[in-house]
Structure formats: structure tokens, C-alpha cells
Coordinates of C-alpha atoms in Angstrom, one line a residue:
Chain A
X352 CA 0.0 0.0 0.0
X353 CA 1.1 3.6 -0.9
X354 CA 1.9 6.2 2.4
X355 CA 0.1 8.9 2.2
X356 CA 2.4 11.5 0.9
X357 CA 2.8 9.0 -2.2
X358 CA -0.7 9.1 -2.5
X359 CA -0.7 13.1 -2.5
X360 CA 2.1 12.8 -5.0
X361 CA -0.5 10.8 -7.6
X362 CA -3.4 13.1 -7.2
X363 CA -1.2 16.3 -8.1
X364 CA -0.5 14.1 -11.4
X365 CA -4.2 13.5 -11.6
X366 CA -5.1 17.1 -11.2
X367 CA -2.5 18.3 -13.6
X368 CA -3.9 15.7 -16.1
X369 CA -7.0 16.8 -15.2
X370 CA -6.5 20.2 -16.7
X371 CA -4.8 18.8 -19.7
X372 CA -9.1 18.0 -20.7
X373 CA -10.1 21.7 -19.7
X374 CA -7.4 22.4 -22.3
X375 CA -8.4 20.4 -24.5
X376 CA -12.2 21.5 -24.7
X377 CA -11.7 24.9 -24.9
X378 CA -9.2 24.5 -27.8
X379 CA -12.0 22.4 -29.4
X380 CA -14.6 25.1 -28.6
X381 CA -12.5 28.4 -29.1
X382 CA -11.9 26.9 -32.6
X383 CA -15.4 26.4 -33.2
X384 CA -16.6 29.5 -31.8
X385 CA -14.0 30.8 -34.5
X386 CA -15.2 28.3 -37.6
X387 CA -18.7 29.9 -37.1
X388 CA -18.9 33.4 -35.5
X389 CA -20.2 31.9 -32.4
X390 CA -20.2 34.5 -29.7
X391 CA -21.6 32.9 -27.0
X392 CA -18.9 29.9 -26.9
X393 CA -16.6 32.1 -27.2
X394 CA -17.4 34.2 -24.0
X395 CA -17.7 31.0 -22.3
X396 CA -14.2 29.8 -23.7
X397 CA -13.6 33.2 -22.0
X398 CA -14.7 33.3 -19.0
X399 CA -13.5 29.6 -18.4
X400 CA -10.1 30.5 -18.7
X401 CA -10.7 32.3 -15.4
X402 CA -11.5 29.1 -13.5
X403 CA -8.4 27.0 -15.5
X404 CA -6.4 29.6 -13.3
X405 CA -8.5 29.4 -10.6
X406 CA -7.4 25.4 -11.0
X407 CA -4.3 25.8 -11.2
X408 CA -3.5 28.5 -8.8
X409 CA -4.9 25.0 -6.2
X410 CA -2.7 22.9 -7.8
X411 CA 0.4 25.0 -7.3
X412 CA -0.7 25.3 -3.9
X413 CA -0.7 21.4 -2.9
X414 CA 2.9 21.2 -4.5
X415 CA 3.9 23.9 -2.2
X416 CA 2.5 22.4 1.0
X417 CA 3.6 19.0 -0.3
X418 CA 7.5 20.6 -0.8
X419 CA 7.2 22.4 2.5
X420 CA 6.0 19.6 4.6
X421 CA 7.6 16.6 3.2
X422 CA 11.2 18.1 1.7
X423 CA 11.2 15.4 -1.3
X424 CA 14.7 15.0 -2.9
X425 CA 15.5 13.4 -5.8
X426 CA 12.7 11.9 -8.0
X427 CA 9.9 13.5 -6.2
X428 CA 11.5 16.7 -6.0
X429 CA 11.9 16.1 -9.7
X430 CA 8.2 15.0 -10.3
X431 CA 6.5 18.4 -8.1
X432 CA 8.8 20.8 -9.9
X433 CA 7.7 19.6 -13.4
X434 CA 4.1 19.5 -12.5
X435 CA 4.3 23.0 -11.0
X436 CA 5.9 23.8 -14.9
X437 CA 3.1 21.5 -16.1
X438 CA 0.6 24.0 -14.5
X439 CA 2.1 27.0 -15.8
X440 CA 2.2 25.6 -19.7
X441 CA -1.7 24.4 -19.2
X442 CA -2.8 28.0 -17.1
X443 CA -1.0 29.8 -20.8
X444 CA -2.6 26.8 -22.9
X445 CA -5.5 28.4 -21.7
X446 CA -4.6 31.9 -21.7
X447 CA -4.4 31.1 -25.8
X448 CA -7.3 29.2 -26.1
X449 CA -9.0 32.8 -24.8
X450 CA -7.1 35.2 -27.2
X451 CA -8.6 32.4 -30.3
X452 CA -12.1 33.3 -28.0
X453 CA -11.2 37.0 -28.3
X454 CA -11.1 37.2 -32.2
X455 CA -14.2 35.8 -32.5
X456 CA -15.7 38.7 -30.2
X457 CA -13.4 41.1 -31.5
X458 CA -15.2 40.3 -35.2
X459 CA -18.5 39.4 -34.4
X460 CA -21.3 39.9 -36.0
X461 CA -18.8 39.0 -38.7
X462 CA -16.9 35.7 -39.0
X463 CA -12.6 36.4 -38.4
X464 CA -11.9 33.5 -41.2
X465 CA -13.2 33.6 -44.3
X466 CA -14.7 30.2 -45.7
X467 CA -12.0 29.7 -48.4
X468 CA -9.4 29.7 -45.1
X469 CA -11.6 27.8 -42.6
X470 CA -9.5 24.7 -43.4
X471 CA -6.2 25.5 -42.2
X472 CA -7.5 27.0 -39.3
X473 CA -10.0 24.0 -38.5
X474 CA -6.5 21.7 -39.2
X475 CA -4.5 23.8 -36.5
X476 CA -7.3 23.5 -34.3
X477 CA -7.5 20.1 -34.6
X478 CA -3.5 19.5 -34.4
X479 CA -3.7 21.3 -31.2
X480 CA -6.4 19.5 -29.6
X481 CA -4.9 16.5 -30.1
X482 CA -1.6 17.4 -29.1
X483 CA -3.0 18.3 -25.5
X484 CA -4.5 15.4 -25.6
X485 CA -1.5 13.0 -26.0
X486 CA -0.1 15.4 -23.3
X487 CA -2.6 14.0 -21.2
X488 CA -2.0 10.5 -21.7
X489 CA 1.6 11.0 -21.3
X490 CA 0.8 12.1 -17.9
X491 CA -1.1 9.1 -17.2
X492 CA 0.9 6.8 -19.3
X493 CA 4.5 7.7 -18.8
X494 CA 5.4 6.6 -21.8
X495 CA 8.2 8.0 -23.1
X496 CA 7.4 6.9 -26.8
X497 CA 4.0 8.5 -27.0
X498 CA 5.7 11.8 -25.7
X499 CA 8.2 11.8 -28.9
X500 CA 5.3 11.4 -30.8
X501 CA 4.1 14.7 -30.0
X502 CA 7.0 16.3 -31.7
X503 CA 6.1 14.1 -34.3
X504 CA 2.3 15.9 -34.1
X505 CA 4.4 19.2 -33.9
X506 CA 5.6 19.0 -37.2
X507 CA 2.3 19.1 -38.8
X508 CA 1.8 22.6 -37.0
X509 CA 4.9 23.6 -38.0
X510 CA 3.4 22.7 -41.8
X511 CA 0.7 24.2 -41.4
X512 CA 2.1 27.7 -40.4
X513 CA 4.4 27.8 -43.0
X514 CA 1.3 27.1 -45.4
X515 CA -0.8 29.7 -43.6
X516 CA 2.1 32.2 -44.5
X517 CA 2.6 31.1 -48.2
X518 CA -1.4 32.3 -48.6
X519 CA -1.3 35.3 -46.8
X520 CA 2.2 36.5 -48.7
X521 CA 0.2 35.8 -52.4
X522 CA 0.1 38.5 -54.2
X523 CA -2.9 37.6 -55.0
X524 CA -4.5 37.6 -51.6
X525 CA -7.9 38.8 -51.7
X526 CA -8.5 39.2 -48.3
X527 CA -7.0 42.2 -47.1
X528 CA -5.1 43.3 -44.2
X529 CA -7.1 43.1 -40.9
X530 CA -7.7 39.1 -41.9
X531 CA -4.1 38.9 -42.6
X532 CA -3.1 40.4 -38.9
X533 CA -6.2 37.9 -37.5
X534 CA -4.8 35.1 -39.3
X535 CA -1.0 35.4 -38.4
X536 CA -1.7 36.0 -34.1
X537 CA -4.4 33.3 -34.5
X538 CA -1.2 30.4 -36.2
X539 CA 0.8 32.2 -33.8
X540 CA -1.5 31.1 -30.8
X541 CA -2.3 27.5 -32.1
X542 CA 1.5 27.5 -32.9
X543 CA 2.4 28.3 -29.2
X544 CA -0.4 26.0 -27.8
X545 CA 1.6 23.1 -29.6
X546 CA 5.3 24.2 -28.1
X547 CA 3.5 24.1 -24.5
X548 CA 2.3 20.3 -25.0
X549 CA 5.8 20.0 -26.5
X550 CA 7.2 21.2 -23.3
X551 CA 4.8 19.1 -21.2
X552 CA 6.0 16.2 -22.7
X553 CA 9.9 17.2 -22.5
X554 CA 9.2 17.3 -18.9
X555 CA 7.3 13.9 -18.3
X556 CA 10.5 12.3 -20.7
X557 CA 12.7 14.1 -18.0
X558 CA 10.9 13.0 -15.3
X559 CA 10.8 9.1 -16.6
X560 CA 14.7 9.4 -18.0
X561 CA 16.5 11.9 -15.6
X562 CA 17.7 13.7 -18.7
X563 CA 15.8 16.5 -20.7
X564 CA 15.5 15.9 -24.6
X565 CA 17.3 18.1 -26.5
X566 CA 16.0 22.0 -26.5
X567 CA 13.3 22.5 -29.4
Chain B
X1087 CA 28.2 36.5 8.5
X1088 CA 25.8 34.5 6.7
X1089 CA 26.3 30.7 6.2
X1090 CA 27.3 28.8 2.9
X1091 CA 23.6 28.3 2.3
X1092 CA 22.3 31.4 2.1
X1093 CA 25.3 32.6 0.4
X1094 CA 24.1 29.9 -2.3
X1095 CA 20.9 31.3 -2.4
X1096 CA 22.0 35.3 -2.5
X1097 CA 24.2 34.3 -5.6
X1098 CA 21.1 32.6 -7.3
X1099 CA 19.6 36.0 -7.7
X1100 CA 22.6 37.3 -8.7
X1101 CA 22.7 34.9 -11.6
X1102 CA 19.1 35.8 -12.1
X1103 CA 19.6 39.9 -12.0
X1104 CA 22.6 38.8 -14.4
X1105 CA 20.4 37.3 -16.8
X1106 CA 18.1 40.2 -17.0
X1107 CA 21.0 42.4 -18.2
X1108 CA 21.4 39.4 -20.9
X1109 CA 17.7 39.6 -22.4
X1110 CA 18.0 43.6 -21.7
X1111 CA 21.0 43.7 -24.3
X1112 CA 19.2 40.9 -27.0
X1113 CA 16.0 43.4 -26.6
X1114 CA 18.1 46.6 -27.8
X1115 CA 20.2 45.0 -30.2
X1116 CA 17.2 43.1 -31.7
X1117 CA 15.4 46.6 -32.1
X1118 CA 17.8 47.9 -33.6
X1119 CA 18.9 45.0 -35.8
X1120 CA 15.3 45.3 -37.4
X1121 CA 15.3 49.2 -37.3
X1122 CA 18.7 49.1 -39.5
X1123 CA 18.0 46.2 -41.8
X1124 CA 21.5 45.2 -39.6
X1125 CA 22.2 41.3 -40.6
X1126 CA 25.3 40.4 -38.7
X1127 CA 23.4 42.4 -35.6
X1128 CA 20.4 39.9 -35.6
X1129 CA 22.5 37.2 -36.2
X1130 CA 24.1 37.8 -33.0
X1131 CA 21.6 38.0 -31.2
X1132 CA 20.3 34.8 -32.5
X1133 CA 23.0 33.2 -31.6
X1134 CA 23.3 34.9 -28.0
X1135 CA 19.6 33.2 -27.4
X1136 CA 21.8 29.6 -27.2
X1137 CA 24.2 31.2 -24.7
X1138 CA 21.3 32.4 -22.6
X1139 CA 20.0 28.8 -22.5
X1140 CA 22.6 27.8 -21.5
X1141 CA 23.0 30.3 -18.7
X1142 CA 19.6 29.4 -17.8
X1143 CA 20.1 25.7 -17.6
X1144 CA 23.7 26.2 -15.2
X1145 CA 20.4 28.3 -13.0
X1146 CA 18.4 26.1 -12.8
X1147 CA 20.8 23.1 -12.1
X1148 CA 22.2 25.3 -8.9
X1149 CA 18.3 25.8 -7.8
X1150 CA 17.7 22.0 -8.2
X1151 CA 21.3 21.3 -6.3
X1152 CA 20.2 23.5 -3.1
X1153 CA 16.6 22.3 -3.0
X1154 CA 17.8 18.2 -2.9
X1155 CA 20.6 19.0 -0.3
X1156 CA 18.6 21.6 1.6
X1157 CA 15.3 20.5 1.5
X1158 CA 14.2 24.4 2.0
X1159 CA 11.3 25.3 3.5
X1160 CA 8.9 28.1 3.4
X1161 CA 10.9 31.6 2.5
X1162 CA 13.7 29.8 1.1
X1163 CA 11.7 27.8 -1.0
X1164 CA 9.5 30.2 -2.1
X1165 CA 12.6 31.6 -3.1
X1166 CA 14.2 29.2 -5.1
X1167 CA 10.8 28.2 -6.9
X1168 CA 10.4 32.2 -8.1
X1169 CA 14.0 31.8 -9.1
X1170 CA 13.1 28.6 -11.1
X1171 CA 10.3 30.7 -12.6
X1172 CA 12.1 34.0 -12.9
X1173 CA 14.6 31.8 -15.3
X1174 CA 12.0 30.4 -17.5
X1175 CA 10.9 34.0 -17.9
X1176 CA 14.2 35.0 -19.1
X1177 CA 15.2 32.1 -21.1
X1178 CA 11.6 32.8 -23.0
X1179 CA 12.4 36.6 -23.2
X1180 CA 15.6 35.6 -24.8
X1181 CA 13.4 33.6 -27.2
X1182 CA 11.2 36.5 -28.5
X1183 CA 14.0 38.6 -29.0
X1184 CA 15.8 35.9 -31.2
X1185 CA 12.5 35.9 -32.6
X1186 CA 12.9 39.7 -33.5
X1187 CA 15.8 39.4 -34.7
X1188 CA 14.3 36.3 -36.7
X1189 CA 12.3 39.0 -38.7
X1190 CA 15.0 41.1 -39.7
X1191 CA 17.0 37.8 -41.2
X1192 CA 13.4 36.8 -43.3
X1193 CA 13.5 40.3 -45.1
X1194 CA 17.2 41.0 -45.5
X1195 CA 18.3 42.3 -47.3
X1196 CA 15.1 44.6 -47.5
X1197 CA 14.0 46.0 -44.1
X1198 CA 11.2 44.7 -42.4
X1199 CA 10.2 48.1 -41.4
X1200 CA 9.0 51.0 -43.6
X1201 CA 10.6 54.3 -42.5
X1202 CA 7.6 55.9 -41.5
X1203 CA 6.6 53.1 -39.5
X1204 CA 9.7 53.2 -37.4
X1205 CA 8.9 54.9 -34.6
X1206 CA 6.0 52.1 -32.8
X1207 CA 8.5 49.6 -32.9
X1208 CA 11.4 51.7 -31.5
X1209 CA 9.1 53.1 -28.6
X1210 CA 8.1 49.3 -27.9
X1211 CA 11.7 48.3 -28.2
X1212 CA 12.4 50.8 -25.7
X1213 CA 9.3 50.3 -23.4
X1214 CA 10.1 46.4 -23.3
X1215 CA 14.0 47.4 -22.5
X1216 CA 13.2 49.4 -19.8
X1217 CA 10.9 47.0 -18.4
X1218 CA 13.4 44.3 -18.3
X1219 CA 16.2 46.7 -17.0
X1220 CA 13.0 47.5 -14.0
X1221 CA 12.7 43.4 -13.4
X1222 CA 16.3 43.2 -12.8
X1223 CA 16.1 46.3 -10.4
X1224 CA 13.6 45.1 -8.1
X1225 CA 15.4 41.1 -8.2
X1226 CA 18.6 43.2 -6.2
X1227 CA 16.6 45.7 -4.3
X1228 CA 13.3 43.7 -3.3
X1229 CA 11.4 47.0 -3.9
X1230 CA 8.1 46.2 -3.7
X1231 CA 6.8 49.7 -4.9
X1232 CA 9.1 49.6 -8.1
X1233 CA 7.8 46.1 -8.7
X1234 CA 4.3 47.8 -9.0
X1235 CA 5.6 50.6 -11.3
X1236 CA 6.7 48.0 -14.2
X1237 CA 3.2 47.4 -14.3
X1238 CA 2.4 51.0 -15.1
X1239 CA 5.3 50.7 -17.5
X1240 CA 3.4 48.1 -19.4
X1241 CA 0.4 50.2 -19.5
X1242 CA 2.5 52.5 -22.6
X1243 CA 3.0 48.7 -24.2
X1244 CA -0.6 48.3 -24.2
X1245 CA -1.2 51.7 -25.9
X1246 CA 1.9 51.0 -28.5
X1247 CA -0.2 48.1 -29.5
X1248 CA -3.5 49.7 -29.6
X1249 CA -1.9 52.5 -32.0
X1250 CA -0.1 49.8 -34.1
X1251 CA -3.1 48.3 -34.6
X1252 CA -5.1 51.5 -35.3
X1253 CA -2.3 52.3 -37.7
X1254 CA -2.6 48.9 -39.7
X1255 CA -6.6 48.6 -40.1
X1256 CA -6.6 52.1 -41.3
X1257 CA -8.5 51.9 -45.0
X1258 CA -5.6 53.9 -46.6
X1259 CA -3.1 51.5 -45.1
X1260 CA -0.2 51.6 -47.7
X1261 CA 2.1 49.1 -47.0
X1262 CA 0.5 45.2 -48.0
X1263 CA 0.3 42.5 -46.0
X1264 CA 3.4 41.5 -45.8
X1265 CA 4.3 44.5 -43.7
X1266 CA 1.1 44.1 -41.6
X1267 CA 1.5 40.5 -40.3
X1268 CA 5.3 41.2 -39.8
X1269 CA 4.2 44.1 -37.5
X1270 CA 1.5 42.6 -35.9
X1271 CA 3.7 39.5 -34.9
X1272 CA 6.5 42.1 -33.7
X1273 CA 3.9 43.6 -31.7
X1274 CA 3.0 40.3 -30.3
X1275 CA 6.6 39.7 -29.3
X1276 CA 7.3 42.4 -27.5
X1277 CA 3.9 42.9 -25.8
X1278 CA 4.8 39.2 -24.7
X1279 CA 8.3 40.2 -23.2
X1280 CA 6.9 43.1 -21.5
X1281 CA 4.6 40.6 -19.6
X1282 CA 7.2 38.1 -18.6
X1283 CA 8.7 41.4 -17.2
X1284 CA 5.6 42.0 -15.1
X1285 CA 5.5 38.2 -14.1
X1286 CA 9.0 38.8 -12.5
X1287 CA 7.6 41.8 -10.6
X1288 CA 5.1 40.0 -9.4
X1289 CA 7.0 36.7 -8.5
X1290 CA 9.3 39.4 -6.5
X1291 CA 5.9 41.2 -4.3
X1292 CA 5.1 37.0 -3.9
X1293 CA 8.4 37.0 -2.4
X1294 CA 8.5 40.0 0.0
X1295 CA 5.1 40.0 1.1
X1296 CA 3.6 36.6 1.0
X1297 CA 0.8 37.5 -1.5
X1298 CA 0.5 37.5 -5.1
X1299 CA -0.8 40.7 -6.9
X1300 CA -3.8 40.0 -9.2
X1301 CA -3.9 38.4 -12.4
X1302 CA -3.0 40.2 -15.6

């Protein structure tokens, strides 16, 4: 049977995978709120940001009791410092998933994408989402494997920035300038929303391996 | 006379503060790389990001040392875990600015910045220098006031970016797309090192008086 401090240990990787699915839904929905003008989603992507912090912030605060009170060394130490990183890459998962959120509002009545761009948009979205959600599963999982393969999942992002840009840099784009501007912070946010699950599952290989795969 | 212990923990904000005049230099020379069209400048400072990593990692390795062999508790710990974070704050700032630089390599040997144009980024080049030069004040004096004041500093960021955008959705915008997503991704950058720069502040209040300001 596990002591209890070994059991706290578990739950804050519980919790932290927990967030991984807030994450993970509010990429889905900020994207979709995006996809077709939907206001109202996107105030509640909006205004559940507030609570991912609110989650966190209690996270963070069982790894601080849990380092004050029990002084872990070595692997735990290891394991409550990258959840507390964990925390902060999911809390500014978030924070992006509410700047998508905010386009929509910033735009609406009118939609931010036009149709003929929907698909790269709906592509990063989806990249995204499911990059978070291997995150999760590495968190679960441990395996070191499945967390390569999210660089692997990076690399399509990657793809599809570099495509985003090719359009917008046509001299034939049709769409003018504010769409432009939209487009580029919006690839920029999905973009960084990828490094973070990156990061997360850097710092689960770390955890598993004792040595941190090479810088991205 | 202080013991070996706390010595090891005065000289981790040392390498902190030190680290702050790193990213304070890569902001400037960054700006100015892009405001000259200056290759060899930006490529410096790309290569300087590396170093800073580096510098980072030697941090971070020191905070893990003292935390497994001194199993800190409450001030001290809070301590080395804003430290920890302080680090990741720089080591991204460093990032952004490599980013910047990043920008001016893309259009060279063109420059990324129309003349008349010149004068938002240079304001926010400065802004986000002197922001970063304030985070590294109040890691060596504690002040708690001057903390505050960096967020009054990135009040002018904010309005930098509200006039940039003003300037770019304007109907008799001259300049193409090209221009527009470049700035509007600048803009992004350097609002983004100004936060991390108000994150340190408030990591620093945390520090002194127990309580974290309010969320951005």
C-alpha cells in the first residue's frame, strides 16, 4: 500500500492531467466558436479561462504544502517541480485558447476566417487539440514513446504555419489586411499552444529518464 | 556573517539579476537589428539566445542542487521556486527577442520596417527594455513599490499596440500584408516580453510580502 504522501504525489499528477481535458475543450470550442462566429462559446471559452487559473492557482498550492511539509529529494522533487511547470504551460494553454475566444468577439457579427481559409484554421485546431491530448495521456501513461510522438504531431503545425504564410504572402491575396493580422496572431497562438504540449511532454520524458531531450 | 547556504541562495539571484541584463541587451540589439536592416546584428543575437539557455540551464541546475541538499522550506523555498520561474521567464524573453531578430534575417536584405513606421517599434523596443532593465532592479533591491511601477510601465506597451493596430486597419493602409502581419507579430513579441517582465515583478511582491498581486 502507498503512504500517504505517495498518494498526495499521484493526485497532483491526476489534477494536472485533469486540466490537460479543460485544455483540450476549450481549444475544441474556441476553434469552433472561431469556424462559425459563435459569440456565446466564445465568451464562455472566455470566462472559463478564469477558472483554468483558478485550478491551477490550487494545484500549485498542494505542490507547495507537499514541498514544504515533506522536503522530497530526488525523483519526487523532480516529479512536483515539473508538475508545477506543467501547471504553468496548461494555465497559458488556456490563456491562448482565450485570445482564439477573443477574435471571435473582436469580429463578431462578422466571422474572423473567411470560408475559403476555414481549413487550415480547423487543421491547427484540430492538431492542437490533439496534441494536449496525447499530453494528457503522457501524464497518465509515462510513456516515453508517446511523448516523442508529439513532436512528431508538432511537425504538422509547423506545416501548417508555413502554409498559412505562403497564402497570406500571395500577391494575389484577396482578403486584405485586418484578416491577414487575424490570421497570423491566431497560427501564432495555435503554434504556441503546440510548443506548450511539447514542453509538457519534455518534462514527463525528463521526469521518466533523468535527462531533458534536447531544446526544441 | 551568513552561512554557505544562504550565500548559495543570495548568488542565485545574482545569476538571475545577471540574466536580465542578458535579455536587456538581445532586446536593444534586436530593435535595432530590425530598425537598420542590420544582418550580422540579428544574427548575434540569434546566436546569443543559445548562450542564454545555457546560462539558464547552469540556474536552474544550482536551484535543483540547493533544494535536494537543503530540502528548504517556506521563504527559502519560495525563493528558489520564483527563481526557477524568474529563469523560464528570461530564457523565453531571450526567445522573443531571437524571434525579432528572426524577422530582420526573413527580409534582409530589405527592411522589415517601412521608414515611417519606425517609430512604434522603436518606442516598444524601448518600453520592453526598460521593463526588463526594472525586473532586474527590483530582483537586487526587493522593492516592492518599483515592482508595482513596471506594471504602469506596461500600461504604454498596451497603448503601443493599440496605435499599431489602429495604424494597420486604417483603409488607406499603404504598406500590404506583408508588412502588416510582420508588425502585428512584432507587436506580439514584445507585448509578450513586457509581460514576462511584469510576471518577475510580481513573483518578486510574492516574495516579500507573501501575496501574489492580481492576475493580468
Amino acid at each position: 500500500m502507498r503512504d500517504i504522501y505517495h498518494e498526495h504525489l499521484d493526485e497532483i499528477l491526476v489534477e494536472v492531467e485533469r486540466m490537460t481535458h479543460v485544455v483540450s475543450t476549450a481549444v475544441r470550442r474556441s476553434t469552433n466558436a472561431l469556424l462559425t462566429a459563435d459569440l456565446g462559446t466564445a465568451e464562455e471559452v472566455i470566462a472559463a479561462d478564469a477558472q483554468l487559473d483558478v485550478a491551477g492557482e490550487t494545484v500549485e498550492g498542494k505542490i507547495f504544502e507537499l514541498m514544504a511539509l515533506q522536503a522530497p529529494v530526488a525523483i519526487e522533487l523532480r516529479m512536483l517541480v515539473a508538475a508545477l511547470r506543467m501547471v504553468a504551460d496548461l494555465e497559458r494553454m488556456g490563456d491562448l485558447a482565450a485570445h482564439i475566444a477573443k477574435i471571435t468577439r473582436l469580429r463578431y457579427p462578422a466571422a474572423a476566417i473567411p470560408d475559403e481559409l476555414q481549413g487550415v484554421i480547423e487543421d491547427m485546431g484540430r492538431v492542437a487539440q490533439r496534441m494536449v491530448d496525447q499530453a494528457g495521456d503522457v501524464i497518465k501513461t509515462k510513456d516515453v514513446s508517446a511523448a516523442q510522438r508529439i513532436e512528431a504531431t508538432d511537425d504538422q503545425m509547423d506545416k501548417l504555419r508555413r502554409s498559412q504564410f505562403r497564402q497570406m504572402m500571395d500577391a494575389s491575396w484577396p482578403h486584405g489586411v485586418e484578416v491577414a493580422v487575424d490570421l497570423a496572431l491566431l497560427g501564432r497562438y495555435y503554434e504556441r499552444i503546440a510548443d506548450h504540449a511539447v514542453s509538457m511532454a519534455q518534462r514527463i520524458i525528463f521526469l521518466v529518464t533523468g535527462e531533458m531531450p534536447a531544446a526544441q
